[in-house]
PDB file of C-alpha atoms in Angstrom:
ATOM      1  CA  UNK H   1      14.856  33.066  -8.824  1.00 45.00           C
ATOM      2  CA  UNK H   2      14.109  31.671  -5.361  1.00 47.00           C
ATOM      3  CA  UNK H   3      16.416  29.078  -3.862  1.00 53.00           C
ATOM      4  CA  UNK H   4      15.081  25.507  -3.878  1.00 40.00           C
ATOM      5  CA  UNK H   5      15.056  25.224  -0.081  1.00 46.00           C
ATOM      6  CA  UNK H   6      12.557  28.071   0.176  1.00 42.00           C
ATOM      7  CA  UNK H   7       9.864  25.936  -1.440  1.00 44.00           C
ATOM      8  CA  UNK H   8       7.429  23.735   0.482  1.00 52.00           C
ATOM      9  CA  UNK H   9       5.278  20.829  -0.649  1.00 53.00           C
ATOM     10  CA  UNK H  10       2.297  23.155  -1.042  1.00 55.00           C
ATOM     11  CA  UNK H  11       4.182  24.997  -3.814  1.00 54.00           C
ATOM     12  CA  UNK H  12       4.170  21.806  -5.903  1.00 55.00           C
ATOM     13  CA  UNK H  13       0.600  20.662  -5.263  1.00 67.00           C
ATOM     14  CA  UNK H  14      -1.554  21.982  -8.080  1.00 73.00           C
ATOM     15  CA  UNK H  15      -4.812  20.517  -6.800  1.00 80.00           C
ATOM     16  CA  UNK H  16      -7.174  20.768  -3.844  1.00 85.00           C
ATOM     17  CA  UNK H  17      -8.617  18.095  -1.603  1.00 85.00           C
ATOM     18  CA  UNK H  18     -11.883  18.450  -3.501  1.00 88.00           C
ATOM     19  CA  UNK H  19     -10.152  17.707  -6.823  1.00 90.00           C
ATOM     20  CA  UNK H  20      -8.296  14.786  -5.251  1.00 91.00           C
ATOM     21  CA  UNK H  21     -11.399  13.038  -3.979  1.00 91.00           C
ATOM     22  CA  UNK H  22     -13.438  13.833  -7.073  1.00 93.00           C
ATOM     23  CA  UNK H  23     -10.732  12.074  -9.071  1.00 94.00           C
ATOM     24  CA  UNK H  24     -11.096   9.007  -6.837  1.00 95.00           C
ATOM     25  CA  UNK H  25     -14.869   9.186  -7.200  1.00 94.00           C
ATOM     26  CA  UNK H  26     -14.769   9.285 -11.005  1.00 95.00           C
ATOM     27  CA  UNK H  27     -12.138   6.532 -11.063  1.00 97.00           C
ATOM     28  CA  UNK H  28     -14.284   4.294  -8.848  1.00 96.00           C
ATOM     29  CA  UNK H  29     -17.286   4.860 -11.089  1.00 96.00           C
ATOM     30  CA  UNK H  30     -15.290   4.066 -14.225  1.00 96.00           C
ATOM     31  CA  UNK H  31     -13.948   0.699 -13.056  1.00 96.00           C
ATOM     32  CA  UNK H  32     -16.863  -0.640 -10.982  1.00 95.00           C
ATOM     33  CA  UNK H  33     -17.413  -3.589 -10.319  1.00 94.00           C
ATOM     34  CA  UNK H  34     -13.665  -4.291 -10.220  1.00 94.00           C
ATOM     35  CA  UNK H  35     -13.940  -3.544  -6.492  1.00 95.00           C
ATOM     36  CA  UNK H  36     -15.605  -6.936  -5.952  1.00 95.00           C
ATOM     37  CA  UNK H  37     -12.629  -8.684  -7.526  1.00 95.00           C
ATOM     38  CA  UNK H  38     -10.340  -6.562  -5.345  1.00 95.00           C
ATOM     39  CA  UNK H  39     -12.214  -7.743  -2.252  1.00 94.00           C
ATOM     40  CA  UNK H  40     -11.667 -11.379  -3.250  1.00 94.00           C
ATOM     41  CA  UNK H  41      -7.989 -10.621  -3.799  1.00 95.00           C
ATOM     42  CA  UNK H  42      -7.842  -9.039  -0.349  1.00 94.00           C
ATOM     43  CA  UNK H  43      -9.302 -12.175   1.242  1.00 94.00           C
ATOM     44  CA  UNK H  44      -6.523 -14.215  -0.411  1.00 92.00           C
ATOM     45  CA  UNK H  45      -3.940 -11.879   1.109  1.00 93.00           C
ATOM     46  CA  UNK H  46      -5.484 -12.150   4.573  1.00 92.00           C
ATOM     47  CA  UNK H  47      -5.623 -15.926   4.254  1.00 89.00           C
ATOM     48  CA  UNK H  48      -1.927 -16.067   3.445  1.00 85.00           C
ATOM     49  CA  UNK H  49      -1.135 -14.230   6.687  1.00 86.00           C
ATOM     50  CA  UNK H  50      -3.594 -16.143   8.870  1.00 86.00           C
ATOM     51  CA  UNK H  51      -2.489 -19.544   7.508  1.00 80.00           C
ATOM     52  CA  UNK H  52       1.194 -19.245   6.537  1.00 70.00           C
ATOM     53  CA  UNK H  53       1.609 -21.895   3.870  1.00 73.00           C
ATOM     54  CA  UNK H  54       4.000 -21.767   0.955  1.00 70.00           C
ATOM     55  CA  UNK H  55       1.362 -21.950  -1.789  1.00 71.00           C
ATOM     56  CA  UNK H  56      -0.688 -19.237  -0.061  1.00 75.00           C
ATOM     57  CA  UNK H  57       2.386 -17.006   0.187  1.00 81.00           C
ATOM     58  CA  UNK H  58       2.929 -17.400  -3.534  1.00 85.00           C
ATOM     59  CA  UNK H  59      -0.691 -16.556  -4.258  1.00 88.00           C
ATOM     60  CA  UNK H  60      -0.543 -13.489  -1.996  1.00 89.00           C
ATOM     61  CA  UNK H  61       2.651 -12.275  -3.662  1.00 92.00           C
ATOM     62  CA  UNK H  62       1.083 -12.576  -7.118  1.00 94.00           C
ATOM     63  CA  UNK H  63      -2.085 -10.833  -5.944  1.00 95.00           C
ATOM     64  CA  UNK H  64      -0.048  -7.965  -4.505  1.00 97.00           C
ATOM     65  CA  UNK H  65       2.076  -7.759  -7.658  1.00 97.00           C
ATOM     66  CA  UNK H  66      -1.088  -7.473  -9.752  1.00 97.00           C
ATOM     67  CA  UNK H  67      -2.476  -4.822  -7.392  1.00 97.00           C
ATOM     68  CA  UNK H  68       0.690  -2.703  -7.543  1.00 98.00           C
ATOM     69  CA  UNK H  69       0.854  -3.056 -11.334  1.00 97.00           C
ATOM     70  CA  UNK H  70      -2.799  -2.083 -11.723  1.00 98.00           C
ATOM     71  CA  UNK H  71      -2.437   0.966  -9.478  1.00 98.00           C
ATOM     72  CA  UNK H  72       0.702   2.017 -11.373  1.00 98.00           C
ATOM     73  CA  UNK H  73      -1.142   2.043 -14.678  1.00 97.00           C
ATOM     74  CA  UNK H  74      -4.838   2.627 -14.004  1.00 97.00           C
ATOM     75  CA  UNK H  75      -4.484   5.096 -11.144  1.00 97.00           C
ATOM     76  CA  UNK H  76      -1.138   6.864 -11.378  1.00 97.00           C
ATOM     77  CA  UNK H  77      -0.694   7.039 -15.162  1.00 96.00           C
ATOM     78  CA  UNK H  78      -4.311   7.194 -16.315  1.00 95.00           C
ATOM     79  CA  UNK H  79      -5.830   9.374 -13.569  1.00 95.00           C
ATOM     80  CA  UNK H  80      -3.473  10.900 -11.029  1.00 95.00           C
ATOM     81  CA  UNK H  81      -1.198  12.233 -13.763  1.00 94.00           C
ATOM     82  CA  UNK H  82      -4.020  14.611 -14.719  1.00 92.00           C
ATOM     83  CA  UNK H  83      -3.579  16.590 -11.507  1.00 92.00           C
ATOM     84  CA  UNK H  84      -0.059  15.685 -10.325  1.00 92.00           C
ATOM     85  CA  UNK H  85       3.011  15.955 -12.546  1.00 90.00           C
ATOM     86  CA  UNK H  86       4.907  13.531 -10.290  1.00 91.00           C
ATOM     87  CA  UNK H  87       2.425  10.721 -10.981  1.00 94.00           C
ATOM     88  CA  UNK H  88       4.502   9.071 -13.761  1.00 95.00           C
ATOM     89  CA  UNK H  89       7.391   8.720 -11.304  1.00 96.00           C
ATOM     90  CA  UNK H  90       5.024   7.178  -8.770  1.00 97.00           C
ATOM     91  CA  UNK H  91       3.829   4.797 -11.480  1.00 97.00           C
ATOM     92  CA  UNK H  92       7.400   3.733 -12.190  1.00 97.00           C
ATOM     93  CA  UNK H  93       8.040   3.065  -8.506  1.00 98.00           C
ATOM     94  CA  UNK H  94       4.841   1.007  -8.206  1.00 98.00           C
ATOM     95  CA  UNK H  95       5.821  -0.983 -11.299  1.00 98.00           C
ATOM     96  CA  UNK H  96       9.207  -1.763  -9.735  1.00 98.00           C
ATOM     97  CA  UNK H  97       7.487  -2.964  -6.562  1.00 98.00           C
ATOM     98  CA  UNK H  98       5.207  -5.175  -8.671  1.00 97.00           C
ATOM     99  CA  UNK H  99       8.270  -6.796 -10.245  1.00 97.00           C
ATOM    100  CA  UNK H 100       9.847  -7.355  -6.829  1.00 96.00           C
ATOM    101  CA  UNK H 101       6.678  -9.045  -5.624  1.00 95.00           C
ATOM    102  CA  UNK H 102       6.599 -11.265  -8.727  1.00 94.00           C
ATOM    103  CA  UNK H 103      10.153 -12.319  -7.946  1.00 93.00           C
ATOM    104  CA  UNK H 104       9.148 -12.974  -4.336  1.00 88.00           C
ATOM    105  CA  UNK H 105       6.263 -15.176  -5.494  1.00 86.00           C
ATOM    106  CA  UNK H 106       8.709 -17.797  -6.703  1.00 83.00           C
ATOM    107  CA  UNK H 107      11.163 -17.368  -3.834  1.00 76.00           C
ATOM    108  CA  UNK H 108       8.714 -17.212  -0.916  1.00 56.00           C
ATOM    109  CA  UNK H 109      10.952 -18.715   1.739  1.00 56.00           C
ATOM    110  CA  UNK H 110       9.547 -20.360   4.842  1.00 50.00           C
ATOM    111  CA  UNK H 111       6.243 -19.395   6.395  1.00 50.00           C
ATOM    112  CA  UNK H 112       6.356 -17.214   9.487  1.00 50.00           C
ATOM    113  CA  UNK H 113       7.002 -19.561  12.450  1.00 47.00           C
ATOM    114  CA  UNK H 114       5.145 -17.500  15.030  1.00 53.00           C
ATOM    115  CA  UNK H 115       1.764 -15.706  14.980  1.00 55.00           C
ATOM    116  CA  UNK H 116       1.804 -12.257  13.380  1.00 77.00           C
ATOM    117  CA  UNK H 117      -1.200 -10.382  14.822  1.00 87.00           C
ATOM    118  CA  UNK H 118       0.137  -6.964  13.811  1.00 89.00           C
ATOM    119  CA  UNK H 119       0.687  -8.161  10.242  1.00 91.00           C
ATOM    120  CA  UNK H 120      -2.860  -9.486  10.064  1.00 92.00           C
ATOM    121  CA  UNK H 121      -4.162  -6.317  11.692  1.00 93.00           C
ATOM    122  CA  UNK H 122      -2.399  -4.037   9.192  1.00 93.00           C
ATOM    123  CA  UNK H 123      -3.639  -5.936   6.170  1.00 94.00           C
ATOM    124  CA  UNK H 124      -7.114  -6.337   7.642  1.00 94.00           C
ATOM    125  CA  UNK H 125      -7.308  -2.608   8.302  1.00 94.00           C
ATOM    126  CA  UNK H 126      -6.292  -1.822   4.741  1.00 95.00           C
ATOM    127  CA  UNK H 127      -8.620  -4.308   3.080  1.00 95.00           C
ATOM    128  CA  UNK H 128     -11.713  -4.187   5.279  1.00 93.00           C
ATOM    129  CA  UNK H 129     -11.664  -0.887   7.158  1.00 93.00           C
ATOM    130  CA  UNK H 130      -9.790   1.631   4.979  1.00 93.00           C
ATOM    131  CA  UNK H 131     -12.802   2.345   2.724  1.00 92.00           C
ATOM    132  CA  UNK H 132     -14.694   3.545   5.806  1.00 91.00           C
ATOM    133  CA  UNK H 133     -12.401   6.579   6.028  1.00 91.00           C
ATOM    134  CA  UNK H 134     -14.407   8.081   3.186  1.00 87.00           C
ATOM    135  CA  UNK H 135     -17.407   8.345   5.498  1.00 84.00           C
ATOM    136  CA  UNK H 136     -15.351   9.821   8.336  1.00 79.00           C
ATOM    137  CA  UNK H 137     -14.423  12.908   6.296  1.00 75.00           C
ATOM    138  CA  UNK H 138     -16.584  15.988   6.128  1.00 67.00           C
ATOM    139  CA  UNK H 139     -18.614  15.610   2.977  1.00 66.00           C
ATOM    140  CA  UNK H 140     -17.196  12.146   2.338  1.00 68.00           C
ATOM    141  CA  UNK H 141     -19.277   9.465   0.638  1.00 84.00           C
ATOM    142  CA  UNK H 142     -19.022   5.847  -0.446  1.00 87.00           C
ATOM    143  CA  UNK H 143     -18.255   6.801  -4.033  1.00 91.00           C
ATOM    144  CA  UNK H 144     -14.946   8.244  -2.804  1.00 92.00           C
ATOM    145  CA  UNK H 145     -13.932   5.132  -0.855  1.00 93.00           C
ATOM    146  CA  UNK H 146     -10.290   4.069  -1.159  1.00 95.00           C
ATOM    147  CA  UNK H 147     -10.170   0.335  -1.826  1.00 96.00           C
ATOM    148  CA  UNK H 148      -7.290  -2.139  -1.698  1.00 97.00           C
ATOM    149  CA  UNK H 149      -5.980  -3.004  -5.149  1.00 96.00           C
ATOM    150  CA  UNK H 150      -7.742   0.011  -6.648  1.00 97.00           C
ATOM    151  CA  UNK H 151      -5.920   3.029  -5.150  1.00 97.00           C
ATOM    152  CA  UNK H 152      -2.431   3.315  -3.641  1.00 97.00           C
ATOM    153  CA  UNK H 153      -2.851   3.906   0.102  1.00 97.00           C
ATOM    154  CA  UNK H 154      -4.746   0.770   1.208  1.00 97.00           C
ATOM    155  CA  UNK H 155      -2.733  -1.305  -1.267  1.00 98.00           C
ATOM    156  CA  UNK H 156       0.490  -0.134   0.359  1.00 98.00           C
ATOM    157  CA  UNK H 157      -0.757  -0.707   3.917  1.00 97.00           C
ATOM    158  CA  UNK H 158      -1.889  -4.239   3.072  1.00 96.00           C
ATOM    159  CA  UNK H 159       1.541  -4.861   1.586  1.00 96.00           C
ATOM    160  CA  UNK H 160       3.229  -3.694   4.788  1.00 96.00           C
ATOM    161  CA  UNK H 161       1.295  -6.352   6.679  1.00 94.00           C
ATOM    162  CA  UNK H 162       2.363  -9.065   4.271  1.00 93.00           C
ATOM    163  CA  UNK H 163       6.001  -7.952   4.305  1.00 93.00           C
ATOM    164  CA  UNK H 164       5.938  -8.059   8.089  1.00 92.00           C
ATOM    165  CA  UNK H 165       4.510 -11.582   8.066  1.00 89.00           C
ATOM    166  CA  UNK H 166       7.185 -12.641   5.590  1.00 87.00           C
ATOM    167  CA  UNK H 167       9.983 -10.887   7.479  1.00 88.00           C
ATOM    168  CA  UNK H 168      10.914  -9.630   4.025  1.00 89.00           C
ATOM    169  CA  UNK H 169      14.338  -8.091   3.293  1.00 90.00           C
ATOM    170  CA  UNK H 170      14.768  -4.320   3.339  1.00 92.00           C
ATOM    171  CA  UNK H 171      14.568  -3.943  -0.447  1.00 95.00           C
ATOM    172  CA  UNK H 172      10.886  -4.881  -0.363  1.00 96.00           C
ATOM    173  CA  UNK H 173      10.159  -2.179   2.221  1.00 96.00           C
ATOM    174  CA  UNK H 174      11.770   0.804   0.538  1.00 97.00           C
ATOM    175  CA  UNK H 175       8.990   1.778  -1.881  1.00 98.00           C
ATOM    176  CA  UNK H 176       6.009   1.051   0.430  1.00 97.00           C
ATOM    177  CA  UNK H 177       7.486   3.030   3.327  1.00 97.00           C
ATOM    178  CA  UNK H 178       8.513   5.867   1.004  1.00 97.00           C
ATOM    179  CA  UNK H 179       4.979   6.039  -0.370  1.00 97.00           C
ATOM    180  CA  UNK H 180       3.550   6.241   3.155  1.00 97.00           C
ATOM    181  CA  UNK H 181       5.699   9.302   3.803  1.00 96.00           C
ATOM    182  CA  UNK H 182       4.914  10.950   0.458  1.00 95.00           C
ATOM    183  CA  UNK H 183       1.185  10.294   0.650  1.00 95.00           C
ATOM    184  CA  UNK H 184       1.035  11.301   4.307  1.00 95.00           C
ATOM    185  CA  UNK H 185       2.745  14.610   3.511  1.00 93.00           C
ATOM    186  CA  UNK H 186       0.390  15.187   0.571  1.00 92.00           C
ATOM    187  CA  UNK H 187      -2.710  14.550   2.678  1.00 92.00           C
ATOM    188  CA  UNK H 188      -1.323  16.842   5.373  1.00 91.00           C
ATOM    189  CA  UNK H 189      -0.933  19.666   2.873  1.00 90.00           C
ATOM    190  CA  UNK H 190      -4.488  19.004   1.698  1.00 89.00           C
ATOM    191  CA  UNK H 191      -5.589  19.193   5.348  1.00 88.00           C
ATOM    192  CA  UNK H 192      -7.081  15.695   5.384  1.00 89.00           C
ATOM    193  CA  UNK H 193      -7.776  14.559   8.946  1.00 86.00           C
ATOM    194  CA  UNK H 194      -6.215  11.115   8.645  1.00 89.00           C
ATOM    195  CA  UNK H 195      -2.960  12.345   7.076  1.00 90.00           C
ATOM    196  CA  UNK H 196      -1.050  10.940  10.072  1.00 94.00           C
ATOM    197  CA  UNK H 197      -2.331   7.401   9.528  1.00 94.00           C
ATOM    198  CA  UNK H 198      -0.039   6.183   6.752  1.00 95.00           C
ATOM    199  CA  UNK H 199       3.237   7.354   8.358  1.00 96.00           C
ATOM    200  CA  UNK H 200       2.097   5.928  11.714  1.00 96.00           C
ATOM    201  CA  UNK H 201       1.288   2.524  10.202  1.00 96.00           C
ATOM    202  CA  UNK H 202       4.592   2.481   8.330  1.00 96.00           C
ATOM    203  CA  UNK H 203       6.444   3.268  11.550  1.00 96.00           C
ATOM    204  CA  UNK H 204       4.607   0.530  13.461  1.00 94.00           C
ATOM    205  CA  UNK H 205       5.378  -2.018  10.748  1.00 94.00           C
ATOM    206  CA  UNK H 206       9.036  -0.983  10.530  1.00 92.00           C
ATOM    207  CA  UNK H 207       9.538  -1.205  14.308  1.00 92.00           C
ATOM    208  CA  UNK H 208       7.881  -4.628  14.389  1.00 91.00           C
ATOM    209  CA  UNK H 209      10.113  -5.757  11.531  1.00 90.00           C
ATOM    210  CA  UNK H 210      13.250  -4.693  13.413  1.00 88.00           C
ATOM    211  CA  UNK H 211      12.055  -6.558  16.495  1.00 85.00           C
ATOM    212  CA  UNK H 212      11.322  -9.660  14.409  1.00 77.00           C
ATOM    213  CA  UNK H 213      14.780  -9.525  12.861  1.00 72.00           C
ATOM    214  CA  UNK H 214      16.363  -9.550  16.323  1.00 68.00           C
ATOM    215  CA  UNK H 215      14.610 -12.765  17.340  1.00 63.00           C
ATOM    216  CA  UNK H 216      16.795 -15.894  17.398  1.00 53.00           C
ATOM    217  CA  UNK H 217      17.140 -17.514  14.009  1.00 46.00           C
ATOM    218  CA  UNK H 218      16.262 -20.954  15.371  1.00 39.00           C
ATOM    219  CA  UNK H 219      12.618 -19.867  15.360  1.00 40.00           C
ATOM    220  CA  UNK H 220      12.655 -20.139  11.589  1.00 44.00           C
ATOM    221  CA  UNK H 221      13.543 -23.788  11.815  1.00 39.00           C
ATOM    222  CA  UNK H 222      10.420 -24.497  13.852  1.00 40.00           C
ATOM    223  CA  UNK H 223       8.176 -23.577  10.970  1.00 42.00           C
ATOM    224  CA  UNK H 224       6.385 -26.345   9.235  1.00 44.00           C
ATOM    225  CA  UNK H 225       5.026 -24.838   6.044  1.00 44.00           C
ATOM    226  CA  UNK H 226       2.863 -26.989   3.862  1.00 44.00           C
ATOM    227  CA  UNK H 227       2.849 -26.654   0.132  1.00 42.00           C
TER     228      UNK H 227
END
């Protein structure tokens, strides 16, 4: 029997890039027009970053919690588990993140006291631009678009933006950043051109979070959130 360290990720992937994107295509077809509701939810998230108010933060947290819960069940358990035996574990992690976001909804803290262009940019990229990656791939088409609140990757990236705007504690970052690394590695093994994107965005968000944490605490007292 081979030693465990002799295995690579490719030894555990039992599917091809074609199977992966066909799964997304069939999933999109099965739940349409839920994508329109997801777009509305994404606008709520962007609004909470652009106009940091307490009631908007709560709404964004609940929207994100619903998105993570939906992806855990509808994508990971119902679809991804058909081609990836690790999917139930991913579903459990996404469910935990959904619970954390529900808890955050009722303990939102103060609004961010300074502009957060990177936070808005991350979430905007995930919600508005991420589906366009489907057209950038060879053979890609709209039916394989990855949409916020529907599939994991754009949902996670949008969450990174919100966490950055909130200056959220480390516990909220653990699962999103871990997913970026896992998904990035998976896409790399599948030889998907944008496999570097998720780890790069996670790194950018994490560095910005560290920088934010080092800013003087008196900035928080200058916030004037409105309920």
